[in-house]
Amino acid sequence: MTAHPTSSRQYPVAKSDTEWRQQLSPAEYRVLREAGTERAWVGEYTDTETEGVYRCKACSAELFRSTTKFHSNCGWPSFYAPSESDAVELITDRSLGMVRTEVRCASCGSHLGHVFEGEGFPTPTDQRYCINSISLDLEPASER
Ligand SMILES: [Zn+2]
């Protein structure tokens, strides 16, 4: 697969393809390392309202918090902002004949989803980080 465009960035968490395949399930690998997309509405966190922190499934870096999660009715977990602006890397994605902005984990370079803006959602940023559930691990606030 060549769907995942290469980035010039050196990520703090760097693993070989073999190591990622050993660590991740085939479904996780397909999304995180090959920029796949899970089907709408099947994800574990699509409408989750649990308070907590969403971490990268691949490297456990904190990416999003439940406080910025909102119901977009799009079928994937949606956030209006990352936990920290440098927690994610944004890359122009010209695959599938569209120009979109890909969202990756800034720590390990794994694919998370895409970010859209100007859709009119009543959020502080009018951005929608449309993230695959399978790319995330929710750490509930009650267990911290
Ligand atoms: Zn990561």
Coordinates of N, CA and C and ligand atoms in Angstrom, one line a residue:
M1 N 0.8 -1.2 0.0 CA 0.0 0.0 0.0 C 0.9 1.2 0.0
T2 N 0.5 2.2 -0.8 CA 1.2 3.4 -0.8 C 0.3 4.6 -0.5
A3 N -0.8 4.3 0.1 CA -1.8 5.3 0.4 C -1.3 6.3 1.5
H4 N -0.4 5.9 2.3 CA 0.1 6.8 3.3 C 1.3 7.6 2.8
P5 N 1.0 8.9 2.6 CA 2.2 9.7 2.1 C 3.2 9.8 3.1
T6 N 4.5 9.8 2.7 CA 5.6 9.9 3.7 C 5.7 11.3 4.2
S7 N 6.1 11.4 5.4 CA 6.3 12.7 6.1 C 7.8 12.8 6.3
S8 N 8.3 14.1 6.2 CA 9.7 14.3 6.5 C 10.0 14.4 8.0
R9 N 8.9 14.4 8.7 CA 9.1 14.6 10.2 C 9.7 13.3 10.8
Q10 N 10.6 13.6 11.8 CA 11.1 12.5 12.6 C 10.2 12.4 13.8
Y11 N 9.6 11.3 14.0 CA 8.6 11.2 15.2 C 9.4 10.6 16.4
P12 N 9.0 11.1 17.6 CA 9.7 10.7 18.8 C 9.5 9.2 19.0
V13 N 8.4 8.6 18.6 CA 8.2 7.2 18.6 C 8.4 6.6 17.2
A14 N 9.5 6.0 17.0 CA 9.7 5.4 15.6 C 9.9 3.9 15.7
K15 N 9.0 3.2 15.0 CA 9.1 1.8 15.0 C 9.1 1.3 13.6
S16 N 9.7 0.1 13.4 CA 9.7 -0.5 12.0 C 8.3 -1.0 11.7
D17 N 8.1 -1.2 10.4 CA 6.8 -1.8 10.0 C 6.6 -3.1 10.7
T18 N 7.6 -3.9 10.8 CA 7.5 -5.2 11.5 C 7.0 -5.0 12.9
E19 N 7.6 -4.1 13.6 CA 7.2 -3.8 15.0 C 5.8 -3.4 15.1
W20 N 5.4 -2.5 14.2 CA 4.0 -2.1 14.3 C 3.0 -3.2 14.0
R21 N 3.4 -4.1 13.1 CA 2.5 -5.2 12.8 C 2.4 -6.2 13.9
Q22 N 3.5 -6.3 14.7 CA 3.4 -7.2 15.9 C 2.6 -6.6 17.0
Q23 N 2.7 -5.2 17.1 CA 2.0 -4.5 18.2 C 0.5 -4.4 18.0
L24 N 0.1 -4.1 16.7 CA -1.3 -3.8 16.4 C -2.0 -4.9 15.8
S25 N -3.3 -4.9 16.0 CA -4.1 -6.0 15.3 C -4.2 -5.6 13.8
P26 N -4.5 -6.5 12.9 CA -4.6 -6.2 11.5 C -5.5 -5.0 11.2
A27 N -6.6 -4.9 11.9 CA -7.6 -3.8 11.7 C -7.0 -2.5 12.2
E28 N -6.3 -2.5 13.3 CA -5.6 -1.3 13.8 C -4.5 -0.9 12.9
Y29 N -3.8 -1.9 12.4 CA -2.7 -1.6 11.5 C -3.2 -0.9 10.2
R30 N -4.3 -1.4 9.7 CA -4.8 -0.9 8.4 C -5.2 0.6 8.6
V31 N -5.7 1.0 9.7 CA -6.1 2.4 9.9 C -4.9 3.2 10.3
L32 N -4.2 2.8 11.3 CA -3.2 3.6 11.9 C -1.9 3.8 11.0
R33 N -1.6 2.7 10.4 CA -0.3 2.7 9.6 C -0.5 2.8 8.1
E34 N -1.8 2.5 7.6 CA -2.0 2.5 6.2 C -3.1 3.5 5.8
A35 N -3.5 4.4 6.8 CA -4.4 5.5 6.6 C -5.8 4.9 6.1
G36 N -6.2 3.8 6.7 CA -7.5 3.3 6.3 C -8.6 4.1 7.1
T37 N -9.8 3.8 6.8 CA -10.9 4.4 7.5 C -11.9 3.3 8.0
E38 N -12.3 3.3 9.2 CA -13.2 2.3 9.7 C -14.6 2.8 9.2
R39 N -15.5 1.8 9.1 CA -16.8 2.1 8.6 C -17.6 3.0 9.6
A40 N -18.4 3.9 9.1 CA -19.2 4.8 9.9 C -20.1 4.0 10.9
W41 N -20.3 4.5 12.1 CA -21.2 4.0 13.1 C -20.8 2.7 13.8
V42 N -19.7 2.1 13.3 CA -19.3 0.9 14.0 C -18.2 1.1 15.1
G43 N -17.7 2.3 15.1 CA -16.6 2.5 16.1 C -17.0 2.5 17.5
E44 N -16.1 2.1 18.4 CA -16.4 2.0 19.8 C -16.7 3.3 20.4
Y45 N -16.2 4.4 19.9 CA -16.4 5.7 20.6 C -17.2 6.7 19.9
T46 N -18.0 6.3 18.9 CA -18.7 7.2 18.1 C -19.6 8.2 18.9
D47 N -20.4 7.6 19.8 CA -21.2 8.5 20.6 C -20.9 8.4 22.1
T48 N -19.7 8.0 22.4 CA -19.3 7.9 23.8 C -19.3 9.3 24.5
E49 N -19.9 9.4 25.7 CA -19.8 10.6 26.4 C -19.0 10.5 27.7
T50 N -18.3 9.4 27.9 CA -17.5 9.2 29.1 C -16.5 10.3 29.2
E51 N -16.3 10.8 30.4 CA -15.3 11.8 30.7 C -13.9 11.1 30.7
G52 N -13.0 11.7 30.0 CA -11.6 11.2 30.1 C -10.8 11.7 29.0
V53 N -9.7 11.0 28.8 CA -8.6 11.4 27.9 C -8.5 10.3 26.8
Y54 N -8.5 10.7 25.5 CA -8.3 9.8 24.4 C -6.8 9.8 24.0
R55 N -6.3 8.6 24.1 CA -4.9 8.4 23.8 C -4.7 7.7 22.4
C56 N -3.5 7.9 21.9 CA -3.2 7.2 20.6 C -3.1 5.7 20.9
K57 N -3.8 4.9 20.0 CA -3.8 3.4 20.2 C -2.4 2.9 19.9
A58 N -1.6 3.6 19.1 CA -0.3 3.0 18.8 C 0.8 3.4 19.8
C59 N 0.8 4.6 20.4 CA 1.9 5.0 21.2 C 1.4 5.6 22.6
S60 N 0.1 5.7 22.8 CA -0.4 6.2 24.1 C -0.3 7.7 24.4
A61 N 0.1 8.4 23.4 CA 0.2 9.9 23.6 C -1.2 10.4 23.8
E62 N -1.4 11.4 24.6 CA -2.7 12.1 24.8 C -3.0 12.9 23.5
L63 N -4.2 12.7 23.0 CA -4.6 13.3 21.7 C -5.7 14.3 21.9
F64 N -6.8 13.8 22.5 CA -8.0 14.5 22.7 C -8.6 14.3 24.1
R65 N -9.5 15.2 24.5 CA -10.2 15.1 25.8 C -11.7 15.1 25.5
S66 N -12.4 14.4 26.4 CA -13.8 14.3 26.2 C -14.5 15.7 26.2
T67 N -13.9 16.7 26.8 CA -14.5 18.0 26.9 C -14.6 18.7 25.5
T68 N -13.9 18.2 24.5 CA -14.0 18.8 23.2 C -14.7 17.9 22.2
K69 N -15.3 16.8 22.7 CA -16.0 15.8 21.9 C -17.4 16.3 21.7
F70 N -17.9 16.2 20.5 CA -19.3 16.6 20.3 C -20.0 15.7 19.3
H71 N -21.3 15.8 19.3 CA -22.1 14.9 18.4 C -22.2 15.5 17.1
S72 N -21.6 15.0 16.1 CA -21.6 15.6 14.7 C -22.6 14.8 13.9
N73 N -23.0 13.7 14.3 CA -23.9 12.8 13.6 C -23.3 12.3 12.3
C74 N -22.0 12.2 12.2 CA -21.3 11.8 11.0 C -20.9 10.3 11.1
G75 N -21.0 9.7 12.3 CA -20.7 8.3 12.4 C -19.3 8.0 12.9
W76 N -18.5 9.0 13.2 CA -17.2 8.8 13.8 C -17.1 9.8 15.0
P77 N -16.2 9.4 15.9 CA -16.0 10.4 17.0 C -15.5 11.7 16.5
S78 N -16.1 12.8 17.0 CA -15.7 14.1 16.5 C -15.3 15.0 17.7
F79 N -14.2 15.7 17.4 CA -13.7 16.6 18.5 C -13.5 18.0 17.8
Y80 N -13.7 19.1 18.6 CA -13.5 20.4 17.9 C -12.1 20.9 18.1
A81 N -11.3 20.2 18.9 CA -9.9 20.6 19.0 C -9.1 19.5 19.7
P82 N -7.8 19.4 19.4 CA -7.0 18.4 20.1 C -6.6 18.9 21.5
S83 N -6.1 18.0 22.4 CA -5.7 18.4 23.7 C -4.7 19.5 23.7
E84 N -3.7 19.4 22.9 CA -2.7 20.4 22.7 C -2.5 20.6 21.2
S85 N -2.3 21.8 20.7 CA -2.2 22.0 19.3 C -1.1 21.2 18.7
D86 N 0.0 20.9 19.5 CA 1.1 20.1 18.9 C 0.9 18.6 19.2
A87 N -0.2 18.2 19.7 CA -0.4 16.7 19.9 C -0.7 16.0 18.6
V88 N -1.2 16.7 17.6 CA -1.4 16.2 16.3 C -0.7 16.9 15.2
E89 N -0.4 16.2 14.1 CA 0.2 16.7 12.9 C -0.8 16.8 11.8
L90 N -0.9 17.9 11.1 CA -1.9 18.0 10.0 C -1.2 18.0 8.7
I91 N -1.6 17.2 7.8 CA -1.0 17.0 6.5 C -2.0 17.1 5.4
T92 N -1.7 17.8 4.3 CA -2.6 17.8 3.2 C -2.7 16.5 2.5
D93 N -3.9 16.0 2.3 CA -4.1 14.6 1.8 C -4.9 14.8 0.5
R94 N -4.2 14.4 -0.7 CA -4.9 14.5 -2.0 C -5.4 13.2 -2.5
S95 N -5.5 12.2 -1.6 CA -6.0 10.9 -2.1 C -7.5 11.0 -2.4
L96 N -8.0 10.0 -3.1 CA -9.4 9.8 -3.5 C -10.0 11.0 -4.3
G97 N -9.1 11.8 -4.9 CA -9.5 12.9 -5.8 C -10.1 14.1 -5.0
M98 N -9.7 14.1 -3.7 CA -10.2 15.2 -2.9 C -9.0 15.9 -2.2
V99 N -9.1 17.1 -1.7 CA -8.1 17.7 -0.9 C -8.7 17.8 0.5
R100 N -8.1 17.0 1.4 CA -8.5 17.0 2.7 C -7.3 17.2 3.6
T101 N -7.5 17.4 4.9 CA -6.4 17.6 5.8 C -6.4 16.3 6.7
E102 N -5.3 15.6 6.6 CA -5.2 14.4 7.4 C -4.7 14.7 8.8
V103 N -5.1 14.0 9.8 CA -4.7 14.2 11.2 C -3.9 13.0 11.6
R104 N -2.7 13.2 12.0 CA -1.8 12.2 12.5 C -1.4 12.5 13.9
C105 N -1.0 11.4 14.6 CA -0.4 11.5 16.0 C 1.0 12.2 15.8
A106 N 1.2 13.2 16.5 CA 2.5 13.9 16.3 C 3.6 13.1 17.0
S107 N 3.3 12.2 17.8 CA 4.3 11.4 18.5 C 4.8 10.2 17.7
C108 N 3.9 9.6 17.0 CA 4.3 8.4 16.3 C 4.0 8.4 14.8
G109 N 3.3 9.4 14.3 CA 3.0 9.5 12.9 C 1.8 8.7 12.4
S110 N 1.1 8.0 13.4 CA 0.0 7.1 13.0 C -1.2 8.0 12.5
H111 N -1.9 7.4 11.5 CA -3.1 8.1 11.0 C -4.2 8.0 12.0
L112 N -4.9 9.2 12.2 CA -6.0 9.2 13.1 C -7.3 9.5 12.4
G113 N -7.3 10.3 11.4 CA -8.5 10.7 10.7 C -8.3 11.9 9.9
H114 N -9.3 12.8 9.7 CA -9.2 14.0 9.0 C -9.9 15.1 9.8
V115 N -9.5 16.4 9.5 CA -10.2 17.5 10.1 C -10.9 18.4 9.0
F116 N -12.1 18.7 9.3 CA -12.9 19.6 8.4 C -13.3 20.8 9.2
E117 N -13.4 21.9 8.4 CA -13.8 23.1 9.1 C -14.9 23.9 8.3
G118 N -15.5 24.8 9.0 CA -16.5 25.7 8.3 C -17.8 24.9 8.0
E119 N -18.1 23.9 8.8 CA -19.3 23.2 8.5 C -20.5 23.7 9.3
G120 N -20.3 24.7 10.2 CA -21.4 25.3 10.9 C -21.8 24.6 12.2
F121 N -20.9 23.7 12.7 CA -21.2 23.2 14.0 C -21.1 24.2 15.1
P122 N -22.0 24.2 16.1 CA -21.9 25.2 17.1 C -20.8 25.0 18.2
T123 N -19.6 24.9 17.7 CA -18.5 24.7 18.6 C -17.5 25.9 18.6
P124 N -16.6 26.0 19.5 CA -15.7 27.2 19.6 C -14.9 27.4 18.4
T125 N -14.5 26.3 17.7 CA -13.5 26.4 16.6 C -14.2 26.2 15.2
D126 N -15.4 25.7 15.1 CA -16.0 25.3 13.9 C -15.1 24.3 13.1
Q127 N -14.3 23.5 13.8 CA -13.6 22.5 13.2 C -14.1 21.1 13.7
R128 N -14.0 20.2 12.8 CA -14.4 18.8 13.2 C -13.3 17.8 13.0
Y129 N -12.7 17.4 14.0 CA -11.6 16.4 13.9 C -12.4 15.0 13.9
C130 N -12.5 14.5 12.7 CA -13.2 13.2 12.5 C -12.2 12.1 12.6
I131 N -12.3 11.4 13.7 CA -11.3 10.4 14.1 C -11.8 9.0 14.2
N132 N -11.0 8.1 13.7 CA -11.4 6.7 13.8 C -11.3 6.2 15.3
S133 N -12.4 5.6 15.7 CA -12.4 5.0 17.1 C -11.2 4.1 17.3
I134 N -10.9 3.3 16.3 CA -9.9 2.3 16.4 C -8.5 2.9 16.6
S135 N -8.3 4.2 16.3 CA -7.0 4.8 16.5 C -6.9 5.3 17.9
L136 N -7.9 5.2 18.7 CA -8.0 5.8 20.0 C -8.1 4.8 21.1
D137 N -7.7 5.2 22.3 CA -7.9 4.4 23.5 C -8.4 5.4 24.6
L138 N -9.6 5.2 25.0 CA -10.2 6.1 26.0 C -9.8 5.7 27.4
E139 N -9.2 6.7 28.1 CA -8.8 6.5 29.5 C -9.9 7.2 30.4
P140 N -10.9 6.5 30.9 CA -11.9 7.2 31.7 C -11.4 8.0 32.9
A141 N -11.9 9.2 33.1 CA -11.4 10.0 34.2 C -11.5 9.3 35.5
S142 N -12.5 8.4 35.7 CA -12.6 7.7 37.0 C -11.5 6.7 37.3
E143 N -10.8 6.4 36.2 CA -9.7 5.4 36.4 C -8.3 6.0 36.5
R144 N -8.3 7.3 36.4 CA -6.9 8.0 36.4 C -6.3 8.0 37.8
Ligands
ZN1 ZN 0.8 7.9 18.4

